[in-house]
Amino acid sequence: MIRAANGLSDESARDARFQPGALVKHRRYGYRGVVVAVDLRCMADDAWYQKNKTQPSRDQPWYHVLVDKGQHTTYAAEENLSRDDLSVPIDHPWIELFFLAFSHGAYVRNDRPWSFE
């Protein structure tokens, strides 16, 4: 399964294209979402990774994403995401758990740690 993501330090943030709070769109599946946490490489175990249909490289940033109009999250590789230019808030029940506000097309992340097991 996917281990906990601890967010990003200032140093590691430079290596990731999207920061927590960024709106993204999946290039292949078309869903919109908001980044809640980032791993600088895939932290999923081998069993999960082998089931992943696209199997992008593990050695790139991977993002924990709250999916718009859903009640689930996804774990997506950077190469599979693009910036979502709609600048419209995401409809997800966990938004208020992890974000303080929506401002200028992005969410403002709070200090609550992200964990998923």
mmCIF file of C-alpha atoms in Angstrom, residues 56-107:
data_model
loop_
_atom_site.group_PDB
_atom_site.id
_atom_site.type_symbol
_atom_site.label_atom_id
_atom_site.label_comp_id
_atom_site.label_asym_id
_atom_site.label_seq_id
_atom_site.Cartn_x
_atom_site.Cartn_y
_atom_site.Cartn_z
ATOM 1 C CA PRO A 56 5.391 5.462 -14.889
ATOM 2 C CA SER A 57 8.887 5.749 -13.443
ATOM 3 C CA ARG A 58 9.081 5.501 -9.660
ATOM 4 C CA ASP A 59 11.975 8.011 -9.677
ATOM 5 C CA GLN A 60 9.962 11.210 -10.065
ATOM 6 C CA PRO A 61 7.595 13.136 -7.796
ATOM 7 C CA TRP A 62 4.317 11.355 -6.999
ATOM 8 C CA TYR A 63 1.277 13.243 -5.763
ATOM 9 C CA HIS A 64 -1.546 12.436 -3.357
ATOM 10 C CA VAL A 65 -4.569 14.037 -5.044
ATOM 11 C CA LEU A 66 -8.100 14.660 -3.762
ATOM 12 C CA VAL A 67 -10.320 13.938 -6.777
ATOM 13 C CA ASP A 68 -12.982 16.468 -7.789
ATOM 14 C CA LYS A 69 -16.582 15.290 -7.404
ATOM 15 C CA GLY A 70 -15.370 12.143 -5.659
ATOM 16 C CA GLN A 71 -14.759 10.803 -2.195
ATOM 17 C CA HIS A 72 -11.427 9.193 -2.944
ATOM 18 C CA THR A 73 -7.803 10.062 -3.534
ATOM 19 C CA THR A 74 -5.340 9.020 -6.188
ATOM 20 C CA TYR A 75 -1.580 8.619 -6.197
ATOM 21 C CA ALA A 76 -0.279 9.948 -9.498
ATOM 22 C CA ALA A 77 3.134 10.374 -11.078
ATOM 23 C CA GLU A 78 4.213 13.861 -12.103
ATOM 24 C CA GLU A 79 4.406 12.888 -15.789
ATOM 25 C CA ASN A 80 0.686 12.030 -15.699
ATOM 26 C CA LEU A 81 -0.435 15.402 -14.334
ATOM 27 C CA SER A 82 -0.786 18.843 -15.858
ATOM 28 C CA ARG A 83 -1.838 22.138 -14.355
ATOM 29 C CA ASP A 84 -5.603 22.639 -14.219
ATOM 30 C CA ASP A 85 -6.309 26.096 -15.621
ATOM 31 C CA LEU A 86 -10.004 26.205 -14.685
ATOM 32 C CA SER A 87 -9.239 27.854 -11.318
ATOM 33 C CA VAL A 88 -12.532 26.467 -9.991
ATOM 34 C CA PRO A 89 -12.628 24.949 -6.482
ATOM 35 C CA ILE A 90 -12.602 21.166 -6.090
ATOM 36 C CA ASP A 91 -15.668 19.389 -4.699
ATOM 37 C CA HIS A 92 -14.318 16.828 -2.208
ATOM 38 C CA PRO A 93 -15.403 16.096 1.388
ATOM 39 C CA TRP A 94 -11.831 16.323 2.744
ATOM 40 C CA ILE A 95 -11.023 19.828 1.438
ATOM 41 C CA GLU A 96 -11.674 21.466 4.821
ATOM 42 C CA LEU A 97 -9.515 18.863 6.596
ATOM 43 C CA PHE A 98 -6.355 19.835 4.713
ATOM 44 C CA PHE A 99 -6.856 23.370 3.399
ATOM 45 C CA LEU A 100 -7.552 26.769 4.945
ATOM 46 C CA ALA A 101 -8.879 28.633 1.913
ATOM 47 C CA PHE A 102 -9.122 28.803 -1.877
ATOM 48 C CA SER A 103 -7.323 31.849 -3.252
ATOM 49 C CA HIS A 104 -6.114 32.875 -6.722
ATOM 50 C CA GLY A 105 -6.785 29.462 -8.270
ATOM 51 C CA ALA A 106 -5.112 27.346 -5.578
ATOM 52 C CA TYR A 107 -5.768 26.048 -2.099
#
